[in-house]
mmCIF file of C-alpha atoms in Angstrom:
data_model
loop_
_atom_site.group_PDB
_atom_site.id
_atom_site.type_symbol
_atom_site.label_atom_id
_atom_site.label_comp_id
_atom_site.label_asym_id
_atom_site.label_seq_id
_atom_site.Cartn_x
_atom_site.Cartn_y
_atom_site.Cartn_z
ATOM 1 C CA GLN A 1 -55.468 7.772 1.873
ATOM 2 C CA THR A 2 -58.509 8.392 -0.438
ATOM 3 C CA SER A 3 -57.265 4.937 -2.055
ATOM 4 C CA PHE A 4 -57.240 1.502 -0.552
ATOM 5 C CA TYR A 5 -53.206 1.363 -1.607
ATOM 6 C CA GLY A 6 -52.459 4.877 -0.160
ATOM 7 C CA ARG A 7 -53.893 3.783 3.407
ATOM 8 C CA PHE A 8 -52.322 0.304 3.050
ATOM 9 C CA ARG A 9 -48.862 1.787 2.610
ATOM 10 C CA HIS A 10 -49.688 4.921 5.192
ATOM 11 C CA PHE A 11 -50.356 1.852 7.934
ATOM 12 C CA LEU A 12 -47.103 -0.241 6.633
ATOM 13 C CA ASP A 13 -45.443 3.086 7.929
ATOM 14 C CA ILE A 14 -47.235 3.096 11.150
ATOM 15 C CA ILE A 15 -46.479 -0.104 12.143
ATOM 16 C CA ASP A 16 -42.668 -0.384 11.263
ATOM 17 C CA PRO A 17 -41.118 -2.100 14.356
ATOM 18 C CA ARG A 18 -38.413 -0.439 13.690
ATOM 19 C CA THR A 19 -39.582 2.653 15.578
ATOM 20 C CA LEU A 20 -39.940 0.804 19.241
ATOM 21 C CA PHE A 21 -36.096 1.599 19.587
ATOM 22 C CA VAL A 22 -36.508 4.898 18.703
ATOM 23 C CA THR A 23 -34.703 6.809 21.794
ATOM 24 C CA GLU A 24 -36.379 9.483 23.574
ATOM 25 C CA SER A 25 -33.655 12.230 22.591
ATOM 26 C CA ARG A 26 -34.646 11.249 18.972
ATOM 27 C CA LEU A 27 -38.552 11.838 19.550
ATOM 28 C CA LYS A 28 -37.949 14.886 21.478
ATOM 29 C CA GLU A 29 -35.802 15.858 18.513
ATOM 30 C CA ALA A 30 -38.839 14.792 15.819
ATOM 31 C CA VAL A 31 -41.436 16.915 17.648
ATOM 32 C CA GLN A 32 -39.218 20.173 17.885
ATOM 33 C CA LEU A 33 -39.110 19.518 14.426
ATOM 34 C CA LEU A 34 -42.875 19.386 13.401
ATOM 35 C CA GLU A 35 -43.209 22.364 15.974
ATOM 36 C CA ASP A 36 -40.706 24.482 14.187
ATOM 37 C CA TYR A 37 -41.915 23.503 10.726
ATOM 38 C CA LYS A 38 -45.300 24.632 11.987
ATOM 39 C CA HIS A 39 -44.316 28.021 13.208
ATOM 40 C CA GLY A 40 -42.612 28.450 10.001
ATOM 41 C CA THR A 41 -38.588 28.622 11.821
ATOM 42 C CA LEU A 42 -37.472 25.616 10.344
ATOM 43 C CA PRO A 43 -33.496 25.315 10.570
ATOM 44 C CA PRO A 44 -31.717 25.852 7.343
ATOM 45 C CA GLY A 45 -31.189 22.779 5.020
ATOM 46 C CA VAL A 46 -33.803 20.206 6.555
ATOM 47 C CA THR A 47 -35.587 18.089 4.088
ATOM 48 C CA ASN A 48 -38.619 16.882 3.003
ATOM 49 C CA LYS A 49 -37.430 12.943 3.878
ATOM 50 C CA GLU A 50 -36.663 14.498 7.126
ATOM 51 C CA LEU A 51 -39.823 15.911 8.283
ATOM 52 C CA TRP A 52 -41.493 12.735 6.718
ATOM 53 C CA GLY A 53 -39.208 10.840 9.248
ATOM 54 C CA ALA A 54 -40.231 12.689 12.085
ATOM 55 C CA GLN A 55 -44.197 12.718 11.599
ATOM 56 C CA LYS A 56 -43.899 8.834 11.124
ATOM 57 C CA ILE A 57 -42.231 8.668 14.620
ATOM 58 C CA LYS A 58 -44.539 11.085 16.447
ATOM 59 C CA GLN A 59 -47.363 9.363 14.826
ATOM 60 C CA ALA A 60 -45.604 5.943 16.510
ATOM 61 C CA ILE A 61 -45.459 7.036 19.614
ATOM 62 C CA ILE A 62 -47.573 9.411 20.611
ATOM 63 C CA HIS A 63 -51.267 9.398 20.892
ATOM 64 C CA PRO A 64 -52.800 12.437 18.994
ATOM 65 C CA ASP A 65 -55.263 13.403 21.073
ATOM 66 C CA THR A 66 -53.582 13.331 24.560
ATOM 67 C CA ASN A 67 -49.969 13.824 23.052
ATOM 68 C CA GLU A 68 -48.904 11.296 25.753
ATOM 69 C CA THR A 69 -46.271 8.928 24.790
ATOM 70 C CA ILE A 70 -48.165 5.065 23.830
ATOM 71 C CA PHE A 71 -46.619 2.525 26.236
ATOM 72 C CA MET A 72 -44.493 0.351 24.222
ATOM 73 C CA PRO A 73 -45.982 -3.012 24.057
ATOM 74 C CA PHE A 74 -49.606 -1.221 22.914
ATOM 75 C CA ARG A 75 -48.402 1.031 20.096
ATOM 76 C CA MET A 76 -49.998 0.099 16.415
ATOM 77 C CA SER A 77 -46.029 -1.036 16.228
ATOM 78 C CA GLY A 78 -45.720 -3.159 18.849
ATOM 79 C CA TYR A 79 -48.900 -4.800 17.764
ATOM 80 C CA ILE A 80 -47.416 -7.634 15.527
ATOM 81 C CA PRO A 81 -43.607 -8.193 17.719
ATOM 82 C CA PHE A 82 -45.981 -8.529 20.764
ATOM 83 C CA GLY A 83 -48.625 -10.262 19.589
ATOM 84 C CA THR A 84 -47.365 -13.248 17.328
ATOM 85 C CA PRO A 85 -46.406 -15.353 20.694
ATOM 86 C CA ILE A 86 -50.045 -15.138 21.601
ATOM 87 C CA VAL A 87 -50.933 -16.253 18.301
ATOM 88 C CA VAL A 88 -48.540 -19.145 18.258
ATOM 89 C CA GLY A 89 -50.659 -19.893 21.758
ATOM 90 C CA LEU A 90 -53.477 -19.788 20.132
ATOM 91 C CA LEU A 91 -52.663 -22.237 17.402
ATOM 92 C CA LEU A 92 -51.166 -24.540 19.684
ATOM 93 C CA PRO A 93 -52.466 -28.666 18.568
ATOM 94 C CA ASN A 94 -53.844 -30.857 21.651
ATOM 95 C CA GLN A 95 -54.824 -27.983 23.578
ATOM 96 C CA THR A 96 -55.816 -28.690 27.234
ATOM 97 C CA LEU A 97 -59.064 -26.466 28.668
ATOM 98 C CA ALA A 98 -56.968 -24.795 30.635
ATOM 99 C CA SER A 99 -54.309 -24.045 28.149
ATOM 100 C CA THR A 100 -57.713 -22.963 25.458
ATOM 101 C CA VAL A 101 -58.842 -20.511 28.412
ATOM 102 C CA PHE A 102 -55.444 -19.368 29.362
ATOM 103 C CA TRP A 103 -54.326 -18.262 25.610
ATOM 104 C CA GLN A 104 -57.920 -16.515 25.036
ATOM 105 C CA TRP A 105 -57.919 -14.531 27.784
ATOM 106 C CA LEU A 106 -54.299 -13.424 27.086
ATOM 107 C CA ASN A 107 -55.271 -12.404 23.748
ATOM 108 C CA GLN A 108 -58.361 -10.311 24.595
ATOM 109 C CA SER A 109 -56.350 -8.907 27.585
ATOM 110 C CA HIS A 110 -53.507 -7.869 24.668
ATOM 111 C CA ASN A 111 -56.482 -6.213 22.506
ATOM 112 C CA ALA A 112 -58.022 -4.522 25.472
ATOM 113 C CA CYS A 113 -54.567 -3.078 26.349
ATOM 114 C CA VAL A 114 -54.229 -1.851 22.216
ATOM 115 C CA ASN A 115 -57.685 -0.730 22.152
ATOM 116 C CA TYR A 116 -57.569 1.657 25.371
ATOM 117 C CA ALA A 117 -53.943 2.744 24.504
ATOM 118 C CA ASN A 118 -54.975 3.880 20.559
ATOM 119 C CA ARG A 119 -58.593 4.913 21.393
ATOM 120 C CA ASN A 120 -60.477 7.951 20.443
ATOM 121 C CA ALA A 121 -59.397 10.373 23.071
ATOM 122 C CA THR A 122 -61.412 13.410 21.834
ATOM 123 C CA LYS A 123 -64.312 12.729 24.233
ATOM 124 C CA PRO A 124 -64.245 11.356 27.889
ATOM 125 C CA SER A 125 -65.462 8.039 28.156
ATOM 126 C CA PRO A 126 -65.803 5.910 31.554
ATOM 127 C CA THR A 127 -63.355 3.226 32.577
ATOM 128 C CA SER A 128 -66.293 1.180 33.719
ATOM 129 C CA LYS A 129 -67.354 0.928 29.658
ATOM 130 C CA PHE A 130 -63.729 -0.692 28.868
ATOM 131 C CA ILE A 131 -64.675 -2.965 32.047
ATOM 132 C CA GLN A 132 -67.325 -4.250 30.307
ATOM 133 C CA GLY A 133 -65.902 -4.252 26.565
ATOM 134 C CA TYR A 134 -63.060 -6.074 27.980
ATOM 135 C CA LEU A 135 -65.234 -9.064 30.232
ATOM 136 C CA GLY A 136 -67.690 -9.681 27.598
ATOM 137 C CA ALA A 137 -65.129 -10.008 24.920
ATOM 138 C CA VAL A 138 -63.116 -12.488 27.450
ATOM 139 C CA ILE A 139 -66.183 -14.170 28.238
ATOM 140 C CA SER A 140 -67.551 -14.838 24.404
ATOM 141 C CA ALA A 141 -64.029 -15.946 23.537
ATOM 142 C CA VAL A 142 -63.746 -18.388 26.552
ATOM 143 C CA SER A 143 -67.109 -20.065 26.231
ATOM 144 C CA ILE A 144 -67.228 -20.250 22.375
ATOM 145 C CA ALA A 145 -63.096 -21.540 22.199
ATOM 146 C CA VAL A 146 -64.362 -23.838 25.126
ATOM 147 C CA GLY A 147 -67.937 -25.107 23.770
ATOM 148 C CA LEU A 148 -66.462 -26.074 20.208
ATOM 149 C CA ASN A 149 -63.390 -27.892 21.487
ATOM 150 C CA VAL A 150 -66.134 -29.678 24.025
ATOM 151 C CA LEU A 151 -68.107 -30.213 20.736
ATOM 152 C CA VAL A 152 -65.363 -31.796 18.188
ATOM 153 C CA GLN A 153 -63.813 -33.955 21.200
ATOM 154 C CA ARG A 154 -67.136 -35.546 21.471
ATOM 155 C CA ALA A 155 -67.920 -35.944 17.984
ATOM 156 C CA ASN A 156 -66.995 -39.730 17.113
ATOM 157 C CA LYS A 157 -67.768 -39.565 13.467
ATOM 158 C CA PHE A 158 -64.393 -37.700 13.173
ATOM 159 C CA THR A 159 -60.745 -39.437 12.838
ATOM 160 C CA PRO A 160 -58.502 -37.958 14.870
ATOM 161 C CA ALA A 161 -56.019 -36.700 12.545
ATOM 162 C CA THR A 162 -59.624 -34.242 11.590
ATOM 163 C CA ARG A 163 -60.410 -33.751 14.953
ATOM 164 C CA LEU A 164 -57.041 -32.180 15.392
ATOM 165 C CA LEU A 165 -57.300 -29.884 12.169
ATOM 166 C CA ILE A 166 -60.451 -28.931 13.002
ATOM 167 C CA GLN A 167 -59.176 -28.064 16.746
ATOM 168 C CA ARG A 168 -56.821 -26.076 14.795
ATOM 169 C CA PHE A 169 -59.686 -23.385 13.417
ATOM 170 C CA VAL A 170 -61.504 -23.028 16.878
ATOM 171 C CA PRO A 171 -59.385 -19.890 17.492
ATOM 172 C CA PHE A 172 -61.089 -17.721 14.326
ATOM 173 C CA PRO A 173 -64.873 -18.013 15.758
ATOM 174 C CA ALA A 174 -63.921 -17.271 19.064
ATOM 175 C CA VAL A 175 -61.974 -14.428 18.491
ATOM 176 C CA ALA A 176 -63.955 -13.029 15.900
ATOM 177 C CA SER A 177 -67.019 -13.459 17.788
ATOM 178 C CA ALA A 178 -65.369 -11.864 20.664
ATOM 179 C CA ASN A 179 -64.536 -8.754 18.581
ATOM 180 C CA ILE A 180 -67.469 -7.924 17.280
ATOM 181 C CA CYS A 181 -68.720 -8.250 21.203
ATOM 182 C CA ASN A 182 -66.383 -5.813 22.297
ATOM 183 C CA VAL A 183 -66.983 -3.321 19.847
ATOM 184 C CA VAL A 184 -70.862 -3.616 20.458
ATOM 185 C CA LEU A 185 -70.345 -3.444 24.518
ATOM 186 C CA MET A 186 -67.638 -0.606 24.336
ATOM 187 C CA ARG A 187 -69.785 1.652 21.641
ATOM 188 C CA HIS A 188 -73.008 0.793 21.596
ATOM 189 C CA THR A 189 -74.010 4.696 23.567
ATOM 190 C CA GLU A 190 -72.768 5.771 19.924
ATOM 191 C CA LEU A 191 -75.647 4.110 18.410
ATOM 192 C CA GLU A 192 -78.043 6.121 20.802
ATOM 193 C CA GLU A 193 -76.583 9.358 21.065
ATOM 194 C CA GLY A 194 -74.743 9.650 17.314
ATOM 195 C CA ILE A 195 -71.646 10.480 16.754
ATOM 196 C CA ASP A 196 -70.802 14.232 15.682
ATOM 197 C CA VAL A 197 -70.624 15.004 11.874
ATOM 198 C CA LEU A 198 -68.388 17.154 10.359
ATOM 199 C CA ASP A 199 -69.067 19.275 6.858
ATOM 200 C CA ASN A 200 -66.284 19.771 4.326
ATOM 201 C CA ASN A 201 -64.365 22.372 6.572
ATOM 202 C CA GLY A 202 -64.211 20.178 9.496
ATOM 203 C CA ASN A 203 -66.759 22.370 10.950
ATOM 204 C CA ILE A 204 -69.333 20.111 13.488
ATOM 205 C CA VAL A 205 -72.765 20.489 11.858
ATOM 206 C CA GLY A 206 -74.316 17.447 14.432
ATOM 207 C CA SER A 207 -74.861 14.769 15.687
ATOM 208 C CA SER A 208 -75.500 11.394 13.564
ATOM 209 C CA ARG A 209 -77.218 7.872 15.044
ATOM 210 C CA ILE A 210 -77.099 6.856 10.721
ATOM 211 C CA ALA A 211 -73.310 7.893 11.152
ATOM 212 C CA ALA A 212 -72.698 5.587 14.049
ATOM 213 C CA LYS A 213 -73.958 2.941 12.598
ATOM 214 C CA HIS A 214 -71.993 2.838 10.221
ATOM 215 C CA ALA A 215 -69.126 3.364 11.713
ATOM 216 C CA LEU A 216 -69.536 0.613 13.860
ATOM 217 C CA LEU A 217 -70.649 -1.662 11.274
ATOM 218 C CA GLU A 218 -67.298 -0.850 9.283
ATOM 219 C CA THR A 219 -65.021 -1.242 12.899
ATOM 220 C CA ALA A 220 -66.662 -4.886 13.523
ATOM 221 C CA LEU A 221 -65.886 -5.417 10.152
ATOM 222 C CA THR A 222 -62.552 -4.567 10.195
ATOM 223 C CA ARG A 223 -62.232 -6.622 13.268
ATOM 224 C CA VAL A 224 -63.924 -9.754 11.785
ATOM 225 C CA VAL A 225 -61.376 -9.583 8.791
ATOM 226 C CA LEU A 226 -58.047 -8.782 11.390
ATOM 227 C CA PRO A 227 -57.930 -12.098 12.737
ATOM 228 C CA MET A 228 -58.909 -14.242 9.602
ATOM 229 C CA PRO A 229 -55.768 -15.013 7.704
ATOM 230 C CA ILE A 230 -54.050 -14.722 11.478
ATOM 231 C CA LEU A 231 -55.813 -17.628 12.358
ATOM 232 C CA VAL A 232 -57.026 -19.426 9.427
ATOM 233 C CA LEU A 233 -53.909 -19.463 6.683
ATOM 234 C CA PRO A 234 -51.190 -20.709 9.871
ATOM 235 C CA PRO A 235 -53.452 -24.406 10.463
ATOM 236 C CA ILE A 236 -54.326 -24.575 6.460
ATOM 237 C CA ILE A 237 -49.987 -23.898 6.072
ATOM 238 C CA MET A 238 -48.697 -25.830 8.865
ATOM 239 C CA SER A 239 -50.934 -29.420 8.036
ATOM 240 C CA ILE A 240 -49.082 -29.143 4.814
ATOM 241 C CA LEU A 241 -45.717 -28.553 6.215
ATOM 242 C CA GLU A 242 -45.903 -30.995 8.956
ATOM 243 C CA LYS A 243 -46.382 -33.874 6.183
ATOM 244 C CA THR A 244 -42.832 -32.746 4.716
ATOM 245 C CA SER A 245 -40.642 -34.814 5.272
ATOM 246 C CA LEU A 246 -38.077 -32.292 7.155
ATOM 247 C CA LEU A 247 -40.731 -31.491 9.962
ATOM 248 C CA ARG A 248 -41.556 -35.390 9.786
ATOM 249 C CA SER A 249 -37.625 -36.568 10.694
ATOM 250 C CA ARG A 250 -37.252 -33.024 13.139
ATOM 251 C CA PRO A 251 -40.332 -32.468 14.990
ATOM 252 C CA ARG A 252 -38.757 -29.877 16.901
ATOM 253 C CA MET A 253 -38.452 -27.440 14.888
ATOM 254 C CA ILE A 254 -42.514 -27.175 14.323
ATOM 255 C CA LEU A 255 -42.904 -24.537 16.636
ATOM 256 C CA PRO A 256 -40.103 -22.428 14.895
ATOM 257 C CA VAL A 257 -41.882 -22.684 11.510
ATOM 258 C CA GLN A 258 -44.970 -22.360 13.215
ATOM 259 C CA SER A 259 -43.798 -19.155 14.848
ATOM 260 C CA LEU A 260 -42.391 -17.923 11.668
ATOM 261 C CA VAL A 261 -45.811 -18.278 9.875
ATOM 262 C CA CYS A 262 -47.861 -16.778 12.384
ATOM 263 C CA LEU A 263 -46.239 -13.851 12.455
ATOM 264 C CA ALA A 264 -45.970 -13.827 8.056
ATOM 265 C CA ALA A 265 -49.692 -14.025 8.297
ATOM 266 C CA PHE A 266 -49.982 -10.961 10.582
ATOM 267 C CA GLY A 267 -47.574 -8.474 9.277
ATOM 268 C CA LEU A 268 -49.799 -9.273 6.029
ATOM 269 C CA ALA A 269 -53.181 -9.455 8.210
ATOM 270 C CA LEU A 270 -52.655 -5.948 10.098
ATOM 271 C CA PRO A 271 -52.351 -3.312 7.590
ATOM 272 C CA LEU A 272 -54.968 -5.344 5.093
ATOM 273 C CA ALA A 273 -57.458 -4.817 7.537
ATOM 274 C CA ILE A 274 -57.558 -1.037 8.997
ATOM 275 C CA SER A 275 -56.480 0.070 5.509
ATOM 276 C CA LEU A 276 -60.092 -1.846 4.306
ATOM 277 C CA PHE A 277 -61.869 1.417 5.474
ATOM 278 C CA PRO A 278 -61.009 5.671 5.321
ATOM 279 C CA GLN A 279 -60.218 7.193 8.463
ATOM 280 C CA MET A 280 -63.088 9.709 8.128
ATOM 281 C CA SER A 281 -65.964 8.491 6.003
ATOM 282 C CA GLU A 282 -68.493 9.815 4.194
ATOM 283 C CA VAL A 283 -72.588 10.139 4.704
ATOM 284 C CA SER A 284 -75.320 11.176 2.487
ATOM 285 C CA THR A 285 -77.489 14.284 3.679
#
């Protein structure tokens, strides 16, 4: 976990969509196996591979702080399969005002649910803070997306083709700024109160506002990097593919092809973004 490559491999495991199909009985078996390992009562013949498989299942399904099962669509392993249809909707060409508002709202609602389901639950946090972050993210995403679309439509210098291409890139600044807004609104109290800092042995040695600033900056950067490949690569790739004779002669194939491109971009972007920074960072005393 100290290297980017190590974290990348770790998160590829965490976001593996196959864990969505794990049954309740298989989950109980995995948890029991890990408990037996912890207490030194492992049945004979259990291999390291089986233990790592059990660890993967538990990490993907059970919240580490609450020990409760995370609702399937809001698990990290469900983020790509459940989020891709929303990304496809965000990138649909010729959006109306109503469809722009709908897809931006749906995207921020999905993000808010994923953030809440995978939150740090070591310290109790009021629900009002999550509502505040959610409303801030929705308002900023919708207002930026609508504002940019209106500006592009009113710009007389652009040809219709150029206007359509620019409109396809509108979701990225809207989503990125909304993500920053969400982080700041939900975690601004950490800047005032600080966050717990630990020594090498994991003992809490105090509370630090400097560490809180580091943590908030890293989280905000991750939230900007995450939508970048998802919302920038597909419009570029689709603008090239739509000029090919295959898609020109078969316009019905545009949506399925765009869905596949979005799925591939999402699958690449998620592990890359969440691997940028270690979960435990160091700060000089």
